[in-house]
Amino acid sequence: MIVINNLGKDFDTGFSLKDINLVIETGEKIKIFGPNGAGKTTFLRILACLSKPSRGSFTIFGYPHTERIEILKRIGLTAPSGHFYELLTVYQNLEFYGKMYGLSRQELGERIKGLLKQFNLSEKENTKVNQLSKGMKQRLAIIKALLHDPPILLLDEPFSGLDLDSANSLKNYLNSLTDKTIITATHDFDWEEGEKNRIIIFDNGAVVFDGVWSEGGHSFKAFYKKVVGK
Amino acid sequence: MIRKALALAYKDFQMEAGKRTLFTSLLFFSFMLIFLASFTLTVYPEVKAALSGLIYWLVLISIAFQVLNRSLASEEDFGCWDALCLCPISPRVIYLGKFIYNILLLIIIELITFPAFVVFLNLKPTSFCMLIPIFLASVGFVGVGLLFALFSLKTAGRELAIQVTVLPILLPALFIGLKATLLLAAGANISDIWKLLLFLVLYDLLFITIACLVFDTTLVD
């Protein structure tokens, strides 16, 4: 469970994340929408303890945001940059991060093999990351986030660079993780008909919509444009 | 903590083994400086005793700064600094891991280049005693330098920023280490310079302890 109270962050550029108040239950699947620069990535970075809030606080499973190590054990984050050492192989990268998460050698080996198979990257185990396509790197980023089996996944633009089949496969996989809280930030309108997940829309650093959207005869894109005014 | 720090250092060696750009450029630069110095000292042999110690210190300072410049920047350049900060580890693990990698890299380069320095400058075999103050100073260099590398990580012109900010802190170790090396080059024994070596040991202990306590990755936002 994530509880966020009056969370804010100011930047020298003048942009600020404005007093976010949210409660996210365990197992919820949330999509965060918003235009570029709306504050989605900043929000995820604060939740992942990569950026300190200027004001307010949050707790994750009861741990306050100052308990960085306890929070990080429970979070997996993917970022568009990928976070990989390009000159190391896929296995070397995952092995390094696994060790940083304190996984034992045997546990790590089994977990890496299993996840590589799950994401169709088994053949690339000994390939250097700089030889992977963007879509493969994207899948590898998801594997890295899942390596320590965290209960919370923070996914920043997870479908960018993926072809339709890979994106659908990833969506199906993420939907199968029923016990995990998944917060996905995107600026694509990848809304599926009949989807009943909670959505949060950011605009200019503030939450402008938080709830479950129902179609009501309008497309999600039209609804989104109405909310953000663009 | 040690296991994770070693894993971090091992990863850095794996990366360096993959490209070898830093290692080879440091070796090339060191050999070039030693070769040019040996050529100069054959023309002016009367200053050899006085300058030989200084020459290796110039090599040491140059390679130490290059190592420090790359120490944390390599993570930032690959976009992996965030990933490292996402790991549930104490910032001290990062400090210790980076310290182990950088000091080993520096010592390996010193062990390769110092025999060449002795041969090219036609020094006595006892000159190898000079490695003691050089190693001690190297430990201090890396220990303190890593902290300043962290502070400079997100600044523009970070390489210059590291050198300018860290130099005043390093000066005592530089002066004492240089003095110890010059005395050894002039024929002194280790027993004659034990006070200087003790100063270097205390300097290392003090500043590494401070750097380890102050090194906080959450300061970089």
Coordinates of C-alpha atoms in Angstrom, one line a residue:
Chain A
M1 CA 0.0 0.0 0.0
I2 CA 1.3 3.4 -0.9
V3 CA 0.1 6.5 0.9
I4 CA 1.1 9.9 -0.4
N5 CA 0.5 13.1 1.5
N6 CA 0.9 16.6 0.1
L7 CA 3.9 15.5 -2.0
G8 CA 5.6 18.3 -3.8
K9 CA 8.9 19.0 -5.6
D10 CA 10.3 22.3 -6.8
F11 CA 12.8 22.7 -9.5
D12 CA 15.1 25.6 -10.4
T13 CA 13.5 25.7 -13.8
G14 CA 10.2 26.9 -12.2
F15 CA 8.4 23.6 -12.7
S16 CA 7.0 22.0 -9.6
L17 CA 5.1 18.9 -8.7
K18 CA 2.1 20.2 -6.8
D19 CA 0.8 18.7 -3.5
I20 CA 0.0 15.1 -4.6
N21 CA -2.4 13.2 -2.3
L22 CA -3.0 9.6 -3.2
V23 CA -3.7 6.2 -1.7
I24 CA -2.7 3.2 -3.8
E25 CA -3.9 -0.2 -2.6
T26 CA -1.8 -3.4 -2.9
G27 CA -2.4 -5.1 -6.2
E28 CA -3.9 -2.0 -8.0
K29 CA -3.0 -1.5 -11.6
I30 CA -2.7 2.2 -12.3
K31 CA -2.0 4.1 -15.5
I32 CA -0.6 7.6 -15.3
F33 CA -1.2 9.8 -18.3
G34 CA -0.1 13.3 -19.1
P35 CA 1.7 15.3 -21.7
N36 CA 5.5 15.5 -21.8
G37 CA 6.8 17.4 -18.8
A38 CA 3.6 17.0 -16.8
G39 CA 5.5 15.4 -13.9
K40 CA 4.9 11.7 -14.4
T41 CA 8.5 10.7 -14.4
T42 CA 9.3 13.1 -11.5
F43 CA 6.5 11.4 -9.5
L44 CA 7.8 7.9 -10.2
R45 CA 11.4 9.0 -9.4
I46 CA 10.3 10.4 -6.0
L47 CA 8.5 7.1 -5.3
A48 CA 11.7 5.2 -6.2
C49 CA 13.7 7.4 -3.8
L50 CA 15.8 8.7 -6.7
S51 CA 14.6 12.3 -6.0
K52 CA 13.8 13.9 -2.7
P53 CA 10.5 15.6 -2.3
S54 CA 10.6 19.3 -1.4
R55 CA 7.6 18.9 0.8
G56 CA 5.1 16.3 1.9
S57 CA 5.8 12.6 2.5
F58 CA 4.8 9.1 1.4
T59 CA 4.9 5.6 2.9
I60 CA 5.2 2.3 1.2
F61 CA 4.0 -0.7 3.1
G62 CA 4.2 1.5 6.2
Y63 CA 7.8 2.5 5.6
P64 CA 8.3 6.3 5.4
H65 CA 10.1 7.7 2.4
T66 CA 13.2 8.3 4.5
E67 CA 13.6 4.5 4.9
R68 CA 15.2 4.3 1.5
I69 CA 16.7 0.8 1.6
E70 CA 13.4 -0.8 2.9
I71 CA 11.5 1.0 0.2
L72 CA 13.9 0.0 -2.6
K73 CA 13.7 -3.6 -1.7
R74 CA 10.0 -3.4 -2.5
I75 CA 10.2 -1.5 -5.8
G76 CA 11.2 -2.3 -9.3
L77 CA 11.5 0.7 -11.7
T78 CA 12.0 0.8 -15.4
A79 CA 13.1 3.9 -17.1
P80 CA 13.4 4.9 -20.8
S81 CA 17.2 5.1 -20.5
G82 CA 17.3 1.4 -19.6
H83 CA 20.0 1.6 -17.0
F84 CA 22.3 -0.9 -18.6
Y85 CA 26.0 -1.2 -19.0
E86 CA 26.3 -1.3 -22.7
L87 CA 29.6 -3.1 -22.8
L88 CA 28.5 -6.0 -20.6
T89 CA 26.4 -8.9 -21.7
V90 CA 22.8 -9.3 -20.8
Y91 CA 23.7 -12.0 -18.2
Q92 CA 26.5 -9.9 -16.7
N93 CA 24.2 -6.9 -16.3
L94 CA 21.5 -8.9 -14.6
E95 CA 24.0 -10.8 -12.5
F96 CA 25.4 -7.5 -11.2
Y97 CA 22.1 -6.1 -10.3
G98 CA 21.0 -9.3 -8.7
K99 CA 24.0 -9.3 -6.5
M100 CA 23.2 -5.7 -5.5
Y101 CA 19.8 -6.9 -4.5
G102 CA 21.5 -9.6 -2.3
L103 CA 20.3 -12.6 -4.3
S104 CA 22.3 -15.8 -3.8
R105 CA 24.2 -17.1 -6.8
Q106 CA 21.9 -20.1 -7.3
E107 CA 18.7 -18.1 -6.8
L108 CA 20.0 -15.5 -9.2
G109 CA 20.9 -18.0 -11.9
E110 CA 17.5 -19.6 -11.8
R111 CA 15.7 -16.3 -11.7
I112 CA 17.7 -14.8 -14.6
K113 CA 17.2 -17.9 -16.8
G114 CA 13.5 -18.0 -16.0
L115 CA 12.9 -14.3 -16.8
L116 CA 15.0 -14.4 -20.0
K117 CA 12.9 -17.3 -21.2
Q118 CA 9.6 -15.6 -20.2
F119 CA 10.6 -12.5 -22.2
N120 CA 12.1 -14.5 -25.2
L121 CA 15.6 -13.3 -24.6
S122 CA 17.3 -16.6 -23.7
E123 CA 19.3 -16.6 -26.9
K124 CA 20.7 -13.1 -26.1
E125 CA 22.1 -14.1 -22.7
N126 CA 25.7 -13.7 -23.8
T127 CA 25.1 -10.8 -26.1
K128 CA 26.4 -7.4 -25.2
V129 CA 23.6 -4.9 -24.4
N130 CA 24.9 -2.4 -27.1
Q131 CA 24.0 -5.1 -29.7
L132 CA 20.4 -5.4 -28.6
S133 CA 17.5 -3.6 -30.4
K134 CA 15.5 -1.0 -28.6
G135 CA 12.6 -3.4 -28.1
M136 CA 15.0 -6.0 -26.6
K137 CA 16.4 -3.4 -24.2
Q138 CA 12.9 -2.5 -23.2
R139 CA 12.2 -6.1 -22.3
L140 CA 15.5 -6.4 -20.5
A141 CA 14.6 -3.3 -18.4
I142 CA 11.4 -5.1 -17.3
I143 CA 13.4 -8.2 -16.4
K144 CA 15.7 -6.1 -14.3
A145 CA 12.8 -4.5 -12.5
L146 CA 11.4 -8.0 -11.8
L147 CA 14.7 -9.5 -10.8
H148 CA 14.2 -9.2 -7.0
D149 CA 10.4 -10.0 -7.3
P150 CA 9.3 -6.7 -5.9
P151 CA 5.6 -6.2 -4.9
I152 CA 5.5 -2.8 -6.6
L153 CA 6.5 -2.1 -10.2
L154 CA 6.9 1.5 -11.4
L155 CA 7.0 1.5 -15.2
D156 CA 8.0 4.6 -17.1
E157 CA 7.0 4.4 -20.7
P158 CA 7.4 0.5 -20.8
F159 CA 5.9 0.1 -24.2
S160 CA 8.0 2.6 -26.1
G161 CA 10.1 0.9 -28.8
L162 CA 8.1 -2.3 -28.6
D163 CA 6.4 -3.7 -31.7
L164 CA 2.7 -4.5 -31.4
D165 CA 3.2 -8.2 -30.6
S166 CA 5.8 -7.5 -28.0
A167 CA 3.7 -4.8 -26.4
N168 CA 0.7 -7.0 -26.3
S169 CA 2.7 -9.9 -24.8
L170 CA 4.1 -7.5 -22.2
K171 CA 0.6 -6.2 -21.4
N172 CA -0.7 -9.7 -20.9
Y173 CA 2.3 -10.6 -18.7
L174 CA 1.8 -7.5 -16.5
N175 CA -1.9 -8.2 -16.3
S176 CA -1.1 -11.7 -15.0
L177 CA 0.9 -10.3 -12.1
T178 CA -2.3 -10.0 -10.0
D179 CA -0.5 -9.7 -6.7
K180 CA 1.7 -6.8 -7.7
T181 CA 0.9 -3.1 -7.6
I182 CA 1.8 -1.7 -11.1
I183 CA 2.0 2.0 -11.8
T184 CA 2.6 2.7 -15.5
A185 CA 3.4 6.2 -16.7
T186 CA 2.8 6.8 -20.4
H187 CA 1.9 9.6 -22.8
D188 CA 0.4 7.2 -25.3
F189 CA -3.3 6.6 -25.4
D190 CA -2.9 2.9 -25.2
W191 CA -6.3 2.5 -23.7
E192 CA -8.0 -0.8 -24.2
E193 CA -11.7 -1.1 -24.6
G194 CA -13.4 -2.4 -21.5
E195 CA -10.4 -1.6 -19.3
K196 CA -11.5 -0.8 -15.8
N197 CA -8.2 0.1 -14.2
R198 CA -7.7 3.3 -12.3
I199 CA -6.1 6.2 -14.2
I200 CA -4.4 9.3 -12.9
I201 CA -3.9 12.2 -15.3
F202 CA -1.1 14.7 -14.6
D203 CA -0.9 18.1 -16.1
N204 CA 1.6 20.9 -15.3
G205 CA 2.7 19.1 -12.1
A206 CA -0.7 18.5 -10.7
V207 CA -3.2 15.6 -10.6
V208 CA -6.1 16.7 -12.7
F209 CA -8.0 13.4 -12.8
D210 CA -7.9 10.3 -10.5
G211 CA -10.5 7.6 -11.0
V212 CA -11.8 4.9 -13.2
W213 CA -12.8 6.2 -16.6
S214 CA -15.9 4.8 -18.3
E215 CA -16.4 5.4 -21.9
G216 CA -19.9 6.9 -21.9
G217 CA -19.9 7.2 -25.7
H218 CA -16.6 9.1 -25.9
S219 CA -13.1 7.9 -26.8
F220 CA -10.5 8.0 -24.1
K221 CA -8.5 10.4 -26.3
A222 CA -11.4 12.9 -26.4
F223 CA -11.8 12.6 -22.6
Y224 CA -8.1 13.1 -22.0
K225 CA -8.0 16.2 -24.2
K226 CA -10.9 17.6 -22.3
V227 CA -9.2 17.0 -19.0
V228 CA -5.8 18.5 -19.9
G229 CA -7.3 21.1 -22.2
K230 CA -5.0 20.3 -25.1
Chain B
M1 CA 28.3 -4.9 2.5
I2 CA 31.8 -6.2 1.4
R3 CA 30.3 -8.8 -1.0
K4 CA 28.3 -6.1 -2.7
A5 CA 31.2 -3.7 -2.8
L6 CA 33.3 -6.4 -4.4
A7 CA 30.6 -7.1 -6.9
L8 CA 30.6 -3.5 -7.9
A9 CA 34.4 -3.4 -8.2
Y10 CA 34.3 -6.6 -10.3
K11 CA 31.7 -5.1 -12.6
D12 CA 34.0 -2.1 -13.2
F13 CA 36.9 -4.4 -14.0
Q14 CA 34.6 -6.3 -16.4
M15 CA 33.7 -3.1 -18.1
E16 CA 37.3 -2.0 -18.4
A17 CA 38.3 -5.4 -19.7
G18 CA 35.7 -4.9 -22.4
K19 CA 37.0 -1.6 -23.7
R20 CA 40.5 -1.1 -22.1
T21 CA 40.5 2.6 -23.1
L22 CA 41.3 4.0 -19.7
F23 CA 43.9 1.4 -18.9
T24 CA 45.8 1.7 -22.2
S25 CA 45.6 5.5 -22.3
L26 CA 47.0 5.7 -18.7
L27 CA 49.8 3.3 -19.5
F28 CA 50.6 5.1 -22.8
F29 CA 50.6 8.5 -21.1
S30 CA 52.8 7.3 -18.2
F31 CA 55.4 5.6 -20.4
M32 CA 55.5 8.7 -22.6
L33 CA 56.1 11.0 -19.6
I34 CA 58.8 8.6 -18.3
F35 CA 60.5 8.3 -21.6
L36 CA 60.6 12.1 -22.2
A37 CA 61.9 12.7 -18.6
S38 CA 64.7 10.1 -19.1
F39 CA 65.7 11.8 -22.4
T40 CA 65.8 15.2 -20.6
L41 CA 67.8 13.8 -17.7
T42 CA 70.4 12.4 -20.0
V43 CA 71.1 15.9 -21.2
Y44 CA 71.1 17.3 -17.6
P45 CA 72.4 14.4 -15.5
E46 CA 73.4 16.6 -12.6
V47 CA 69.7 17.2 -11.7
K48 CA 68.7 13.5 -12.0
A49 CA 68.8 12.8 -8.2
A50 CA 66.7 15.9 -7.4
L51 CA 64.1 15.5 -10.2
S52 CA 63.6 11.7 -10.5
G53 CA 61.2 11.6 -7.5
L54 CA 59.3 14.6 -8.8
I55 CA 58.9 13.0 -12.3
Y56 CA 57.1 10.0 -10.9
W57 CA 54.9 12.2 -8.8
L58 CA 53.9 14.0 -12.0
V59 CA 53.0 10.7 -13.5
L60 CA 51.0 9.7 -10.3
I61 CA 49.1 12.9 -10.1
S62 CA 48.2 12.8 -13.8
I63 CA 46.9 9.2 -13.8
A64 CA 45.2 9.6 -10.4
F65 CA 43.1 12.5 -11.7
Q66 CA 42.2 10.6 -14.9
V67 CA 41.1 7.7 -12.8
L68 CA 39.1 9.9 -10.5
N69 CA 37.5 11.7 -13.4
R70 CA 36.1 8.4 -14.7
S71 CA 35.4 6.9 -11.3
L72 CA 31.7 7.8 -11.0
A73 CA 31.3 9.5 -14.4
S74 CA 31.4 6.1 -16.0
E75 CA 28.1 5.3 -14.3
E76 CA 26.5 8.6 -15.2
D77 CA 27.6 8.3 -18.9
F78 CA 25.9 4.9 -19.3
G79 CA 22.8 6.2 -17.5
C80 CA 23.4 3.7 -14.7
W81 CA 23.9 6.1 -11.8
D82 CA 20.2 6.0 -11.2
A83 CA 20.1 2.2 -11.4
L84 CA 22.9 2.0 -8.8
C85 CA 21.0 4.4 -6.6
L86 CA 17.9 2.2 -7.1
C87 CA 19.6 -0.8 -5.5
P88 CA 18.8 -1.3 -1.8
I89 CA 22.4 -0.7 -0.7
S90 CA 24.0 1.8 1.6
P91 CA 25.9 4.6 -0.2
R92 CA 29.0 3.3 1.6
V93 CA 28.8 0.1 -0.5
I94 CA 29.1 2.3 -3.6
Y95 CA 32.0 4.2 -2.0
L96 CA 33.8 1.0 -1.0
G97 CA 33.2 -0.7 -4.4
K98 CA 34.5 2.3 -6.3
F99 CA 37.4 2.7 -3.9
I100 CA 38.5 -1.0 -4.4
Y101 CA 38.3 -0.7 -8.2
N102 CA 40.1 2.6 -8.5
I103 CA 42.9 1.9 -6.0
L104 CA 43.5 -1.5 -7.7
L105 CA 43.6 0.1 -11.1
L106 CA 46.0 2.8 -9.9
I107 CA 48.3 0.3 -8.2
I108 CA 48.3 -2.0 -11.2
I109 CA 49.4 0.9 -13.4
E110 CA 52.0 2.0 -10.8
L111 CA 53.4 -1.6 -10.7
I112 CA 53.7 -1.7 -14.4
T113 CA 55.2 1.8 -14.9
F114 CA 57.5 2.0 -11.9
P115 CA 60.0 -0.6 -13.1
A116 CA 60.1 1.2 -16.5
F117 CA 60.7 4.4 -14.5
V118 CA 63.6 2.8 -12.7
V119 CA 65.1 1.4 -15.9
F120 CA 64.7 4.4 -18.1
L121 CA 66.1 6.8 -15.4
N122 CA 68.9 4.3 -14.6
L123 CA 68.0 4.4 -10.8
K124 CA 69.3 2.0 -8.1
P125 CA 67.2 -1.1 -7.3
T126 CA 66.7 0.5 -3.8
S127 CA 64.5 3.1 -5.6
F128 CA 61.6 0.6 -5.3
C129 CA 61.3 1.9 -1.7
M130 CA 59.7 5.0 -3.3
L131 CA 56.6 2.9 -4.0
I132 CA 55.8 3.0 -0.3
P133 CA 55.0 6.7 -0.1
I134 CA 53.5 6.5 -3.6
F135 CA 51.1 3.7 -2.6
L136 CA 50.1 5.5 0.6
A137 CA 49.5 8.7 -1.3
S138 CA 47.5 6.8 -3.9
V139 CA 45.2 5.5 -1.2
G140 CA 44.5 9.0 0.0
F141 CA 44.1 10.3 -3.5
V142 CA 41.4 7.8 -4.3
G143 CA 39.7 7.9 -0.9
V144 CA 39.3 11.7 -0.9
G145 CA 38.9 12.1 -4.6
L146 CA 35.8 9.8 -4.8
L147 CA 33.9 12.1 -2.4
F148 CA 34.6 15.1 -4.6
A149 CA 33.8 13.1 -7.7
L150 CA 30.4 12.5 -6.2
F151 CA 29.9 16.2 -5.5
S152 CA 31.0 17.1 -9.1
L153 CA 28.9 14.3 -10.7
K154 CA 26.1 16.5 -12.0
T155 CA 28.0 19.7 -12.5
A156 CA 29.0 21.1 -15.8
G157 CA 32.7 20.6 -16.5
R158 CA 32.9 18.0 -13.7
E159 CA 36.5 17.0 -14.6
L160 CA 37.9 20.4 -13.9
A161 CA 35.5 20.8 -10.9
I162 CA 37.0 17.6 -9.3
Q163 CA 40.6 18.8 -9.7
V164 CA 40.0 22.3 -8.5
T165 CA 37.9 21.3 -5.4
V166 CA 40.0 18.3 -4.3
L167 CA 43.4 19.8 -4.7
P168 CA 43.5 21.9 -1.4
I169 CA 42.6 18.7 0.5
L170 CA 45.2 16.6 -1.2
L171 CA 48.0 19.2 -0.8
P172 CA 49.3 17.9 2.6
A173 CA 49.5 14.4 1.3
L174 CA 51.2 15.6 -1.9
F175 CA 53.8 17.6 -0.1
I176 CA 54.6 15.0 2.5
G177 CA 54.6 12.1 -0.1
L178 CA 56.8 14.1 -2.4
K179 CA 59.2 15.0 0.3
A180 CA 59.5 11.3 1.4
T181 CA 60.1 10.3 -2.2
L182 CA 62.8 13.0 -2.8
L183 CA 64.5 11.9 0.4
L184 CA 64.5 8.3 -0.7
A185 CA 65.8 9.3 -4.1
A186 CA 68.6 11.2 -2.4
G187 CA 69.7 8.0 -0.5
A188 CA 67.6 8.1 2.7
N189 CA 66.4 4.8 4.3
I190 CA 62.8 4.0 5.2
S191 CA 63.8 4.4 8.9
D192 CA 64.8 8.0 8.1
I193 CA 61.4 8.9 6.8
W194 CA 59.1 6.9 9.1
K195 CA 57.4 10.1 10.5
L196 CA 56.5 11.2 7.0
L197 CA 55.1 7.7 6.2
L198 CA 53.2 7.7 9.5
F199 CA 51.6 11.1 8.5
L200 CA 50.5 9.6 5.2
V201 CA 48.9 6.6 7.0
L202 CA 47.1 8.9 9.4
Y203 CA 46.0 11.2 6.6
D204 CA 44.6 8.2 4.7
L205 CA 42.7 6.8 7.8
L206 CA 41.3 10.2 8.7
F207 CA 40.1 11.3 5.3
I208 CA 38.9 7.9 4.2
T209 CA 36.8 7.7 7.4
I210 CA 35.4 11.2 6.7
A211 CA 34.7 10.5 3.0
C212 CA 33.0 7.2 3.9
L213 CA 30.7 8.9 6.4
V214 CA 29.9 11.9 4.2
F215 CA 29.5 9.9 0.9
D216 CA 25.8 10.1 0.4
T217 CA 24.3 9.3 -3.0
T218 CA 21.0 11.0 -2.1
L219 CA 22.9 14.3 -2.2
V220 CA 23.0 14.0 -6.0
D221 CA 19.5 14.8 -7.2

